[in-house]
Amino acid sequence: MRIAGKGPGDPARKVRFTFDGRVVEGIEGDTVASALLANGVRLMGRSFKYHRPRGVVTAGSDEPNALVTVGRGAAQVPNVRATVQEISEGLEVRSQNRWPSLAWDAMEVNDVAWPFLSAGFYYKTFMGRPGLWEKLFEPLIRRAAGLGALSGEAARDDSSRAFAFCDLLVIGAGPAGLMAALTAGRAGADVMLLDEQVRPGGRLLDEDCAVGGLPGADWVAQAVAELDALPNVRRMARTTVTGAYDGGTYGALQRGAPGARVPETFWRIVARRALLSAGALERSIAFRDNDRPGIMVAGAVRSFLHRYGVVPGRSVALFCNNDDAHRTARDLAAAGVRIAAVIDTRLGIATDADWPVLAGAEVIGTSGRLGLEEVTVRQGDRIRHVRTDVLAVSGGWNPAVHLTCHMNARPVWDESIAAFVPPKGAVPGLSVAGAAAGVFSTRDALTGGAEGAAAALGEIGIDAALPEIPEAEDAPYVIAPHWLVPGKGRAWLDLQNDVTVKDVRLAAQENLRSVEHMKRYTTQGMATDQGKGSNVNALAVLADATGRGIPETGTTTFRPPYTPVSIAAMGAGAQGAGFAPQRFTTSDAQSRRMGAPMVEAGLWYRPSYFPKAGEATWREACDREATMVRTTVGVCDVSTLGKIDLQGPDAGAFLDFVYTNTFSTLKEGRVRYGLMLREDGHVMDDGTTARLGPRHFVMTTTTAAAGAVMKHLDFVQQVLRPELDVRFCSVTEQWAQFAVAGPRSRQLVNRLLETPVDNDSFPYMACGAVTVAGVAGRLFRISFSGEHAYEVAVPARYGESLFRLLVAEAEALEGGAYGMEALNVLRLEKGHITHAEIHGRTTAFDIGMDRMIAPAKDCIGKTMAARPGLLGEAREQMVGLRPVRRDGRFTAGAFLFAEDAPADSDHQQGYLTSVGHSPALGHALALGFLRNGRARMGERLRMVDHLRGVETLCVVSDPVAFDPEGGRLRG
Amino acid sequence: MARLQETTPAAGLGAVEIGGWRLAEAAPVPMALVMPLKGQGAAVSEAMEQALGTGFPQPGRTARNGETWAIWAGREQALVLGAVPALDGAAVTDQSDAWAMFDLSGPNVDRVLARICPVDLRPRVFPEGATARTLLGHMSASITRIAPETLRILVFRSMARTAHHELARAMEQAAF
């Protein structure tokens, strides 16, 4: 029901959405909850376990009951609080946990069986039977109990993450927060003012109250206008601070306005100081059947009235234990709503009201199947029945202490307000003002906000003048604690998890007396609302059941997030290609134009092969390219290999220390292959290093380990050998580098070099500065393919152009470009290792390179590589493998067994690391590791791939299968 | 003999204008990493002063002479934009082709970077001439405020496309 003259905005601005397919009309600014209530809809969901009909209980983010699913498909979001979700034209809202419909839910049968379904029932009944729990009971129970579901479609990655910094973070824009922001803003501090509602003002919009002689809403509008005009104040609506972390860091979730392109933003805010002014949350009282739609907390009824202009029924009854709640009756009566009765648990309540006030009375029961119709009241010996649509309940207010406890502190019990208040100094730099501090009058909130802000800024050297505090309500808060109404039946504590007073008592009876144990046993305080409305009541019941006081019983641990944060927001931007940067070589576009499928190598993309017309499979292209390199000439982009420039008088000594072999003796203009160990003696990486000048080297690393090697070198320089005078940096990105390999490679490079080379001027393993097609570059005579080969490097700006030129020249020599597949076959034929072999668990000994550990000097990993167990016959050593039959097939990852042994883990002798088909030899080839392998050349073994079901007889052979003398490299 | 053509790191990635901000590739300039050898810091700074008119920058700061910048780039490292100087006592490495360089400009430009960079870039903390080696999304980056409303962003050349995409996305989200 709408109240004329009040509301969220212009009543003429209608917004239509659907609820379970039915069209509902609201006003712009409504939430789903306020719009449904305005249309007389009280039933909004079914409870978690018993499928009880439920309606809205609160007007805020602490709502336990009114959870709905919004949207469809990829945009479907379950478990959205109807009290938070703003309506928008065409919004699709569906109720949850019901079948076939909200009004007729078949699973309501659970509710009839309630005497059997107490806390712990499932575990006691089903868990003892192995197999049946996972296969039968758990799926059944999960289907029957639960919340909303995901659609199963990948969500669109529209959300955002962001960072922010400020002097003062003000959390909550109620009277305390607004006053704090004004005080700090006027002082020139960088202020962030965050509020989870659409409209700032907090209780000043939820109540009928005056500030400084103005209606509350008008004072708020004035304050907000001033704040928005200050460039140093950043105000964010729809933003909930969800966690307090180390170093003054706070997490916050910002919801987009309806239809916004960014639905959610997750903020990490670093604040020098923060002020929590998040107000308080109202709690209920436990009495029989206190969960029917229409039973709400009293403050929420006021919020719906003042903020949204909605009352949830024609008549309202009130049940309370404090003065504050009486405002509800006064405000509703002023709006023309019938007050059925005010039921106050306290004796001697004096009132001049025009409605029945029952002092010293309790609600002992309710009725109405899908919504409240009547409450039963006991006053002394007298029982009466009161007809009403709504029962507004107030058991008192709990300050929103959550953030102050996120760093593991516990709140402090304050007897005078029967509530927990924030512990002092539990989160460094965070102070508390207003109702969050247990200070409930509006005047005190305004004062607390101003003083809190000034004090916080004073700590960081910013002087803030205290403003004049406007006149406002300053009534004391009078409460007599009343947690539950004794009696039969079920009195609900945690509406979201269907936990009753009986369940908590059962936990105590079964000796789960700690509040943490009680929580796990009953599930009280779990799920989306984290027990905001029920925690204090539940532990009061537990305290009573265990004969302890509330402060001794204590609370469970408060952990972030304060309200749910979707994974989509926390991981925003990191889905799909956003997961990691993509690195493209200068030849990337041209390779794609040539039709090459690209493969990922770390973050890089490299061409797999360059298909030619008529080739049906990648193998045909690969065989052709490998053969091409062996017979004419091939061109391959090798820019992705790490390149590290080292300079300084001690560069040679530094290299001697990080490589197993010696580089200080390398002559200028020469290149040497090097092997690098980790500190634990296992192989880290390999590559070539060229000496460009007396104090100048360029190291290459593998593509995969470029970053790791750079980090390793930094560590060695800064920690292990700080005395060495050497400086180095990555030049991977500076140079585009291409391998030119094959018998005609010199012919090709000489077409581009200003000064042609021959074998005498430029023998195998030579290097030097050259001019390539008019550009200063570098030439290295090195080979990964085993052919006569060069690598040509030019500044990256010329990379694409040089690649095209090289390919064109190669094609003129009956060669062309080759990709990763052919590159792999060529190195396999030569027995060259990659990270498939140096995978982190192999040593120099294992790969047959232990003689590269120079005896005359120390190097990283030298001592550790000599440990017992890392040498000798027991090691799996690298070998080559050839099939016994010419068509025998190899698969990487397969295991090796003796020919007659069973293929099981006890008899495993080794495994295959790299496989390929050699067009030069006409059969498959593999590299692998075999126990004592080097002593077993010529032995026949069985390769078994259990996963792919492949079995091949093979012969152990030398890893170098092609041109073992290396004659093709030279000349 | 054929001549080689030049391609800039962000070739084909056009300027982006969203919400009053503009993102565009900066014109390539000669670039060098200067790393003084042991004990040569003061001498190298002096030599830079002679050669470039700007000394070696303090951590997190830049030194500038007209269009020549010396940008602090890490522990005892400075990236010189505008020249590849020959300096005794320092390892000097040509980096002219190694970095993709973008300029992002507009009012409150730090609010765009706040979407993908964890560093405090508010003008009062990060004024003109301030620089940081930090992250841009998952990329290693160098960010410098070269004018009151302009940030110069350097990422690895190979990551130009990802950086352009992520910056444009950040502009869209910050504009929302």
mmCIF file of N, CA, C and O in Angstrom, chain A residues 157 159-163 165 190 234 260 265 573 578-579 581-584 604 647 722-723 725 727-731 733-734 751-752 773-774 795-798 801, chain B residues 1-7 33 35-38 75-76 91-98 111 114-115 117-118 120 122 124 138-139 156-158 161-162 169 173 176:
data_model
loop_
_atom_site.group_PDB
_atom_site.id
_atom_site.type_symbol
_atom_site.label_atom_id
_atom_site.label_comp_id
_atom_site.label_asym_id
_atom_site.label_seq_id
_atom_site.Cartn_x
_atom_site.Cartn_y
_atom_site.Cartn_z
ATOM 1 N N ASP A 157 31.963 -10.804 -18.338
ATOM 2 C CA ASP A 157 32.952 -10.158 -17.471
ATOM 3 C C ASP A 157 32.813 -8.637 -17.567
ATOM 4 O O ASP A 157 33.653 -7.945 -18.110
ATOM 5 N N SER A 159 32.075 -6.642 -14.821
ATOM 6 C CA SER A 159 32.352 -5.955 -13.563
ATOM 7 C C SER A 159 33.754 -5.364 -13.578
ATOM 8 O O SER A 159 34.521 -5.560 -14.508
ATOM 9 N N SER A 160 34.065 -4.642 -12.529
ATOM 10 C CA SER A 160 35.323 -3.910 -12.505
ATOM 11 C C SER A 160 35.959 -4.033 -11.131
ATOM 12 O O SER A 160 35.283 -4.322 -10.142
ATOM 13 N N ARG A 161 37.262 -3.815 -11.114
ATOM 14 C CA ARG A 161 37.986 -3.681 -9.849
ATOM 15 C C ARG A 161 38.665 -2.329 -9.854
ATOM 16 O O ARG A 161 39.028 -1.819 -10.906
ATOM 17 N N ALA A 162 38.879 -1.780 -8.675
ATOM 18 C CA ALA A 162 39.522 -0.468 -8.642
ATOM 19 C C ALA A 162 40.204 -0.251 -7.299
ATOM 20 O O ALA A 162 39.893 -0.912 -6.314
ATOM 21 N N PHE A 163 41.150 0.672 -7.316
ATOM 22 C CA PHE A 163 41.883 1.050 -6.118
ATOM 23 C C PHE A 163 41.570 2.511 -5.794
ATOM 24 O O PHE A 163 41.318 3.309 -6.695
ATOM 25 N N PHE A 165 42.480 5.801 -2.678
ATOM 26 C CA PHE A 165 43.295 6.238 -1.541
ATOM 27 C C PHE A 165 42.665 7.498 -0.955
ATOM 28 O O PHE A 165 42.132 8.324 -1.705
ATOM 29 N N ASP A 190 41.381 14.644 1.979
ATOM 30 C CA ASP A 190 40.812 13.758 0.959
ATOM 31 C C ASP A 190 39.859 12.796 1.655
ATOM 32 O O ASP A 190 40.280 11.969 2.455
ATOM 33 N N ARG A 234 34.886 12.538 -2.101
ATOM 34 C CA ARG A 234 34.386 11.582 -3.084
ATOM 35 C C ARG A 234 33.283 10.775 -2.415
ATOM 36 O O ARG A 234 33.522 10.062 -1.451
ATOM 37 N N ALA A 260 23.216 -0.051 -15.485
ATOM 38 C CA ALA A 260 24.588 0.434 -15.662
ATOM 39 C C ALA A 260 25.425 -0.606 -16.404
ATOM 40 O O ALA A 260 25.201 -1.805 -16.269
ATOM 41 N N THR A 265 31.543 -3.070 -8.923
ATOM 42 C CA THR A 265 32.972 -2.740 -8.842
ATOM 43 C C THR A 265 33.469 -3.109 -7.462
ATOM 44 O O THR A 265 32.856 -2.733 -6.456
ATOM 45 N N GLY A 573 37.670 -8.623 -14.853
ATOM 46 C CA GLY A 573 38.725 -8.315 -15.818
ATOM 47 C C GLY A 573 39.725 -9.437 -15.999
ATOM 48 O O GLY A 573 40.603 -9.354 -16.848
ATOM 49 N N GLY A 578 41.718 -11.791 -20.319
ATOM 50 C CA GLY A 578 42.142 -10.927 -19.222
ATOM 51 C C GLY A 578 42.932 -11.650 -18.157
ATOM 52 O O GLY A 578 43.508 -11.030 -17.276
ATOM 53 N N PHE A 579 42.971 -12.984 -18.255
ATOM 54 C CA PHE A 579 43.664 -13.782 -17.243
ATOM 55 C C PHE A 579 45.161 -13.486 -17.236
ATOM 56 O O PHE A 579 45.797 -13.484 -16.198
ATOM 57 N N PRO A 581 48.434 -11.308 -19.719
ATOM 58 C CA PRO A 581 48.723 -10.511 -20.915
ATOM 59 C C PRO A 581 49.094 -11.424 -22.082
ATOM 60 O O PRO A 581 49.584 -12.534 -21.872
ATOM 61 N N GLN A 582 48.853 -10.950 -23.285
ATOM 62 C CA GLN A 582 49.282 -11.678 -24.473
ATOM 63 C C GLN A 582 50.510 -10.988 -25.028
ATOM 64 O O GLN A 582 50.550 -9.764 -25.127
ATOM 65 N N ARG A 583 51.509 -11.774 -25.395
ATOM 66 C CA ARG A 583 52.724 -11.198 -25.976
ATOM 67 C C ARG A 583 52.790 -11.616 -27.441
ATOM 68 O O ARG A 583 52.683 -12.792 -27.775
ATOM 69 N N PHE A 584 52.987 -10.622 -28.282
ATOM 70 C CA PHE A 584 53.043 -10.887 -29.719
ATOM 71 C C PHE A 584 54.409 -10.500 -30.274
ATOM 72 O O PHE A 584 54.946 -9.434 -29.942
ATOM 73 N N TRP A 604 53.618 -15.903 -24.814
ATOM 74 C CA TRP A 604 53.824 -15.603 -26.228
ATOM 75 C C TRP A 604 52.933 -16.448 -27.128
ATOM 76 O O TRP A 604 52.497 -17.526 -26.753
ATOM 77 N N GLN A 647 76.934 -6.190 -18.649
ATOM 78 C CA GLN A 647 78.105 -5.332 -18.841
ATOM 79 C C GLN A 647 78.820 -5.113 -17.520
ATOM 80 O O GLN A 647 78.208 -5.203 -16.453
ATOM 81 N N PRO A 722 77.450 -9.769 -4.252
ATOM 82 C CA PRO A 722 77.298 -8.314 -4.381
ATOM 83 C C PRO A 722 78.612 -7.606 -4.692
ATOM 84 O O PRO A 722 78.605 -6.471 -5.153
ATOM 85 N N GLU A 723 79.737 -8.289 -4.468
ATOM 86 C CA GLU A 723 81.024 -7.640 -4.710
ATOM 87 C C GLU A 723 81.357 -7.545 -6.203
ATOM 88 O O GLU A 723 82.242 -6.767 -6.591
ATOM 89 N N ASP A 725 81.239 -6.416 -9.931
ATOM 90 C CA ASP A 725 80.816 -5.185 -10.614
ATOM 91 C C ASP A 725 80.235 -5.558 -11.972
ATOM 92 O O ASP A 725 80.952 -5.669 -12.964
ATOM 93 N N ARG A 727 76.401 -5.160 -14.362
ATOM 94 C CA ARG A 727 75.029 -4.639 -14.495
ATOM 95 C C ARG A 727 74.370 -5.373 -15.656
ATOM 96 O O ARG A 727 75.022 -5.644 -16.667
ATOM 97 N N PHE A 728 73.114 -5.688 -15.501
ATOM 98 C CA PHE A 728 72.447 -6.395 -16.602
ATOM 99 C C PHE A 728 70.989 -5.976 -16.688
ATOM 100 O O PHE A 728 70.409 -5.481 -15.718
ATOM 101 N N CYS A 729 70.429 -6.156 -17.850
ATOM 102 C CA CYS A 729 69.009 -5.874 -18.051
ATOM 103 C C CYS A 729 68.501 -6.703 -19.215
ATOM 104 O O CYS A 729 69.276 -7.197 -20.032
ATOM 105 N N SER A 730 67.192 -6.832 -19.270
ATOM 106 C CA SER A 730 66.578 -7.601 -20.357
ATOM 107 C C SER A 730 66.598 -6.789 -21.646
ATOM 108 O O SER A 730 66.295 -5.597 -21.651
ATOM 109 N N VAL A 731 66.974 -7.447 -22.733
ATOM 110 C CA VAL A 731 66.850 -6.811 -24.047
ATOM 111 C C VAL A 731 65.997 -7.685 -24.972
ATOM 112 O O VAL A 731 66.049 -7.567 -26.194
ATOM 113 N N GLU A 733 62.915 -7.554 -25.565
ATOM 114 C CA GLU A 733 61.946 -6.799 -26.362
ATOM 115 C C GLU A 733 62.626 -5.869 -27.359
ATOM 116 O O GLU A 733 61.990 -5.380 -28.290
ATOM 117 N N GLN A 734 63.901 -5.598 -27.136
ATOM 118 C CA GLN A 734 64.600 -4.634 -27.986
ATOM 119 C C GLN A 734 64.910 -5.231 -29.356
ATOM 120 O O GLN A 734 64.902 -4.533 -30.358
ATOM 121 N N ARG A 751 72.735 -12.250 -48.893
ATOM 122 C CA ARG A 751 71.943 -11.370 -49.751
ATOM 123 C C ARG A 751 71.526 -10.098 -49.011
ATOM 124 O O ARG A 751 71.133 -9.118 -49.641
ATOM 125 N N LEU A 752 71.548 -10.164 -47.667
ATOM 126 C CA LEU A 752 71.074 -9.018 -46.886
ATOM 127 C C LEU A 752 72.191 -8.260 -46.181
ATOM 128 O O LEU A 752 71.990 -7.136 -45.732
ATOM 129 N N ALA A 773 70.411 -5.163 -44.410
ATOM 130 C CA ALA A 773 69.515 -4.341 -45.235
ATOM 131 C C ALA A 773 69.537 -2.889 -44.762
ATOM 132 O O ALA A 773 68.496 -2.259 -44.587
ATOM 133 N N GLY A 774 70.719 -2.406 -44.477
ATOM 134 C CA GLY A 774 70.873 -1.003 -44.128
ATOM 135 C C GLY A 774 70.702 -0.684 -42.662
ATOM 136 O O GLY A 774 70.810 0.474 -42.255
ATOM 137 N N PRO A 795 66.854 -4.218 -34.360
ATOM 138 C CA PRO A 795 65.913 -3.552 -33.449
ATOM 139 C C PRO A 795 64.470 -3.878 -33.837
ATOM 140 O O PRO A 795 64.143 -3.973 -35.037
ATOM 141 N N ALA A 796 63.619 -4.050 -32.818
ATOM 142 C CA ALA A 796 62.291 -4.620 -33.040
ATOM 143 C C ALA A 796 61.449 -3.840 -34.039
ATOM 144 O O ALA A 796 60.579 -4.420 -34.700
ATOM 145 N N ARG A 797 61.697 -2.557 -34.199
ATOM 146 C CA ARG A 797 60.889 -1.779 -35.151
ATOM 147 C C ARG A 797 61.017 -2.330 -36.579
ATOM 148 O O ARG A 797 60.146 -2.120 -37.407
ATOM 149 N N TYR A 798 62.141 -3.012 -36.852
ATOM 150 C CA TYR A 798 62.362 -3.573 -38.191
ATOM 151 C C TYR A 798 61.975 -5.046 -38.274
ATOM 152 O O TYR A 798 62.148 -5.674 -39.313
ATOM 153 N N SER A 801 59.371 -6.225 -40.957
ATOM 154 C CA SER A 801 59.920 -6.018 -42.296
ATOM 155 C C SER A 801 61.006 -7.055 -42.599
ATOM 156 O O SER A 801 61.042 -7.650 -43.677
ATOM 157 N N MET B 1 69.693 -3.366 -52.808
ATOM 158 C CA MET B 1 69.245 -4.205 -51.685
ATOM 159 C C MET B 1 68.002 -3.591 -51.032
ATOM 160 O O MET B 1 67.883 -2.382 -50.943
ATOM 161 N N ALA B 2 67.112 -4.485 -50.544
ATOM 162 C CA ALA B 2 65.871 -4.009 -49.922
ATOM 163 C C ALA B 2 66.169 -3.207 -48.657
ATOM 164 O O ALA B 2 67.164 -3.457 -47.986
ATOM 165 N N ARG B 3 65.315 -2.227 -48.357
ATOM 166 C CA ARG B 3 65.437 -1.472 -47.119
ATOM 167 C C ARG B 3 64.374 -1.983 -46.147
ATOM 168 O O ARG B 3 63.257 -2.341 -46.549
ATOM 169 N N LEU B 4 64.699 -1.974 -44.876
ATOM 170 C CA LEU B 4 63.725 -2.416 -43.870
ATOM 171 C C LEU B 4 62.805 -1.267 -43.483
ATOM 172 O O LEU B 4 63.239 -0.125 -43.361
ATOM 173 N N GLN B 5 61.533 -1.592 -43.303
ATOM 174 C CA GLN B 5 60.534 -0.597 -42.895
ATOM 175 C C GLN B 5 60.396 -0.609 -41.373
ATOM 176 O O GLN B 5 60.516 -1.654 -40.745
ATOM 177 N N GLU B 6 60.096 0.571 -40.825
ATOM 178 C CA GLU B 6 59.878 0.662 -39.369
ATOM 179 C C GLU B 6 58.406 0.460 -39.033
ATOM 180 O O GLU B 6 57.531 0.889 -39.783
ATOM 181 N N THR B 7 58.155 -0.168 -37.894
ATOM 182 C CA THR B 7 56.800 -0.291 -37.364
ATOM 183 C C THR B 7 56.833 0.141 -35.902
ATOM 184 O O THR B 7 57.713 -0.292 -35.163
ATOM 185 N N LEU B 33 68.639 2.525 -21.217
ATOM 186 C CA LEU B 33 68.702 2.241 -19.792
ATOM 187 C C LEU B 33 70.130 2.504 -19.325
ATOM 188 O O LEU B 33 71.084 1.970 -19.893
ATOM 189 N N MET B 35 72.746 2.250 -16.230
ATOM 190 C CA MET B 35 72.991 1.588 -14.944
ATOM 191 C C MET B 35 74.435 1.866 -14.529
ATOM 192 O O MET B 35 75.365 1.277 -15.098
ATOM 193 N N PRO B 36 74.660 2.775 -13.581
ATOM 194 C CA PRO B 36 76.032 3.091 -13.173
ATOM 195 C C PRO B 36 76.733 1.862 -12.608
ATOM 196 O O PRO B 36 76.118 1.053 -11.913
ATOM 197 N N LEU B 37 78.007 1.724 -12.926
ATOM 198 C CA LEU B 37 78.792 0.634 -12.349
ATOM 199 C C LEU B 37 79.097 0.969 -10.891
ATOM 200 O O LEU B 37 78.802 2.074 -10.410
ATOM 201 N N LYS B 38 79.702 0.014 -10.220
ATOM 202 C CA LYS B 38 79.962 0.142 -8.780
ATOM 203 C C LYS B 38 80.667 1.462 -8.446
ATOM 204 O O LYS B 38 81.697 1.789 -9.038
ATOM 205 N N ARG B 75 66.175 -0.110 -9.076
ATOM 206 C CA ARG B 75 67.362 0.054 -8.244
ATOM 207 C C ARG B 75 68.565 0.435 -9.106
ATOM 208 O O ARG B 75 68.989 -0.332 -9.964
ATOM 209 N N GLU B 76 69.079 1.645 -8.925
ATOM 210 C CA GLU B 76 70.240 2.147 -9.661
ATOM 211 C C GLU B 76 70.047 2.036 -11.177
ATOM 212 O O GLU B 76 70.963 1.675 -11.913
ATOM 213 N N ALA B 91 76.740 1.064 -17.478
ATOM 214 C CA ALA B 91 76.242 0.170 -18.524
ATOM 215 C C ALA B 91 75.078 0.889 -19.173
ATOM 216 O O ALA B 91 74.101 1.216 -18.509
ATOM 217 N N VAL B 92 75.219 1.173 -20.455
ATOM 218 C CA VAL B 92 74.140 1.845 -21.186
ATOM 219 C C VAL B 92 73.616 0.869 -22.228
ATOM 220 O O VAL B 92 74.382 0.311 -23.009
ATOM 221 N N THR B 93 72.316 0.634 -22.193
ATOM 222 C CA THR B 93 71.723 -0.328 -23.114
ATOM 223 C C THR B 93 70.649 0.365 -23.939
ATOM 224 O O THR B 93 69.770 1.018 -23.382
ATOM 225 N N ASP B 94 70.739 0.217 -25.228
ATOM 226 C CA ASP B 94 69.716 0.799 -26.106
ATOM 227 C C ASP B 94 68.390 0.079 -25.887
ATOM 228 O O ASP B 94 68.315 -1.144 -25.993
ATOM 229 N N GLN B 95 67.372 0.836 -25.534
ATOM 230 C CA GLN B 95 66.040 0.253 -25.310
ATOM 231 C C GLN B 95 65.009 0.936 -26.201
ATOM 232 O O GLN B 95 63.809 0.859 -25.928
ATOM 233 N N SER B 96 65.477 1.588 -27.254
ATOM 234 C CA SER B 96 64.575 2.400 -28.087
ATOM 235 C C SER B 96 63.409 1.603 -28.663
ATOM 236 O O SER B 96 62.353 2.154 -28.954
ATOM 237 N N ASP B 97 63.600 0.285 -28.819
ATOM 238 C CA ASP B 97 62.565 -0.547 -29.445
ATOM 239 C C ASP B 97 61.878 -1.471 -28.449
ATOM 240 O O ASP B 97 61.057 -2.296 -28.827
ATOM 241 N N ALA B 98 62.249 -1.357 -27.180
ATOM 242 C CA ALA B 98 61.809 -2.365 -26.214
ATOM 243 C C ALA B 98 60.462 -2.044 -25.584
ATOM 244 O O ALA B 98 59.799 -2.934 -25.068
ATOM 245 N N ARG B 111 42.104 8.416 -12.009
ATOM 246 C CA ARG B 111 40.933 7.562 -11.761
ATOM 247 C C ARG B 111 40.810 6.460 -12.817
ATOM 248 O O ARG B 111 40.191 5.432 -12.574
ATOM 249 N N ALA B 114 43.365 3.872 -11.725
ATOM 250 C CA ALA B 114 42.930 3.211 -10.490
ATOM 251 C C ALA B 114 42.210 1.900 -10.788
ATOM 252 O O ALA B 114 42.077 1.053 -9.915
ATOM 253 N N ARG B 115 41.743 1.729 -12.028
ATOM 254 C CA ARG B 115 41.060 0.480 -12.384
ATOM 255 C C ARG B 115 42.032 -0.679 -12.562
ATOM 256 O O ARG B 115 41.641 -1.833 -12.474
ATOM 257 N N CYS B 117 45.759 -0.277 -11.742
ATOM 258 C CA CYS B 117 47.080 -0.054 -11.163
ATOM 259 C C CYS B 117 46.931 0.192 -9.658
ATOM 260 O O CYS B 117 46.132 1.026 -9.245
ATOM 261 N N PRO B 118 47.671 -0.534 -8.842
ATOM 262 C CA PRO B 118 47.480 -0.433 -7.392
ATOM 263 C C PRO B 118 48.194 0.734 -6.719
ATOM 264 O O PRO B 118 48.138 0.867 -5.502
ATOM 265 N N ASP B 120 49.056 4.685 -5.687
ATOM 266 C CA ASP B 120 48.361 5.949 -5.431
ATOM 267 C C ASP B 120 48.878 7.005 -6.414
ATOM 268 O O ASP B 120 50.009 7.470 -6.284
ATOM 269 N N ARG B 122 47.170 9.940 -7.117
ATOM 270 C CA ARG B 122 46.524 11.245 -6.922
ATOM 271 C C ARG B 122 47.562 12.350 -7.090
ATOM 272 O O ARG B 122 48.700 12.202 -6.625
ATOM 273 N N ARG B 124 48.334 15.012 -5.614
ATOM 274 C CA ARG B 124 49.074 15.536 -4.461
ATOM 275 C C ARG B 124 50.136 14.535 -3.981
ATOM 276 O O ARG B 124 51.082 14.906 -3.316
ATOM 277 N N HIS B 138 48.151 -7.173 -15.240
ATOM 278 C CA HIS B 138 49.177 -8.166 -14.907
ATOM 279 C C HIS B 138 50.520 -7.823 -15.531
ATOM 280 O O HIS B 138 51.437 -8.633 -15.516
ATOM 281 N N MET B 139 50.632 -6.630 -16.103
ATOM 282 C CA MET B 139 51.856 -6.271 -16.835
ATOM 283 C C MET B 139 52.766 -5.393 -15.996
ATOM 284 O O MET B 139 52.310 -4.502 -15.288
ATOM 285 N N PHE B 156 56.123 -3.510 -21.925
ATOM 286 C CA PHE B 156 56.903 -4.259 -22.912
ATOM 287 C C PHE B 156 56.257 -4.123 -24.289
ATOM 288 O O PHE B 156 55.042 -4.204 -24.422
ATOM 289 N N ARG B 157 57.089 -3.977 -25.283
ATOM 290 C CA ARG B 157 56.594 -3.830 -26.647
ATOM 291 C C ARG B 157 55.620 -4.948 -27.028
ATOM 292 O O ARG B 157 54.566 -4.686 -27.608
ATOM 293 N N SER B 158 55.956 -6.172 -26.643
ATOM 294 C CA SER B 158 55.119 -7.311 -27.059
ATOM 295 C C SER B 158 53.731 -7.257 -26.435
ATOM 296 O O SER B 158 52.823 -7.940 -26.889
ATOM 297 N N ARG B 161 49.319 -4.597 -27.337
ATOM 298 C CA ARG B 161 47.909 -4.814 -27.643
ATOM 299 C C ARG B 161 47.106 -5.015 -26.357
ATOM 300 O O ARG B 161 46.010 -4.456 -26.192
ATOM 301 N N THR B 162 47.634 -5.826 -25.453
ATOM 302 C CA THR B 162 46.932 -6.055 -24.183
ATOM 303 C C THR B 162 46.823 -4.745 -23.394
ATOM 304 O O THR B 162 45.772 -4.434 -22.837
ATOM 305 N N ARG B 169 39.534 -0.335 -21.659
ATOM 306 C CA ARG B 169 38.505 -0.888 -20.777
ATOM 307 C C ARG B 169 38.441 -0.082 -19.476
ATOM 308 O O ARG B 169 37.366 0.233 -18.968
ATOM 309 N N GLN B 173 35.273 1.967 -17.901
ATOM 310 C CA GLN B 173 34.731 1.693 -16.570
ATOM 311 C C GLN B 173 34.825 2.921 -15.665
ATOM 312 O O GLN B 173 33.942 3.160 -14.850
ATOM 313 N N PHE B 176 32.093 5.382 -16.421
ATOM 314 C CA PHE B 176 30.715 4.976 -16.092
ATOM 315 C C PHE B 176 30.247 5.673 -14.838
ATOM 316 O O PHE B 176 30.997 5.928 -13.931
#
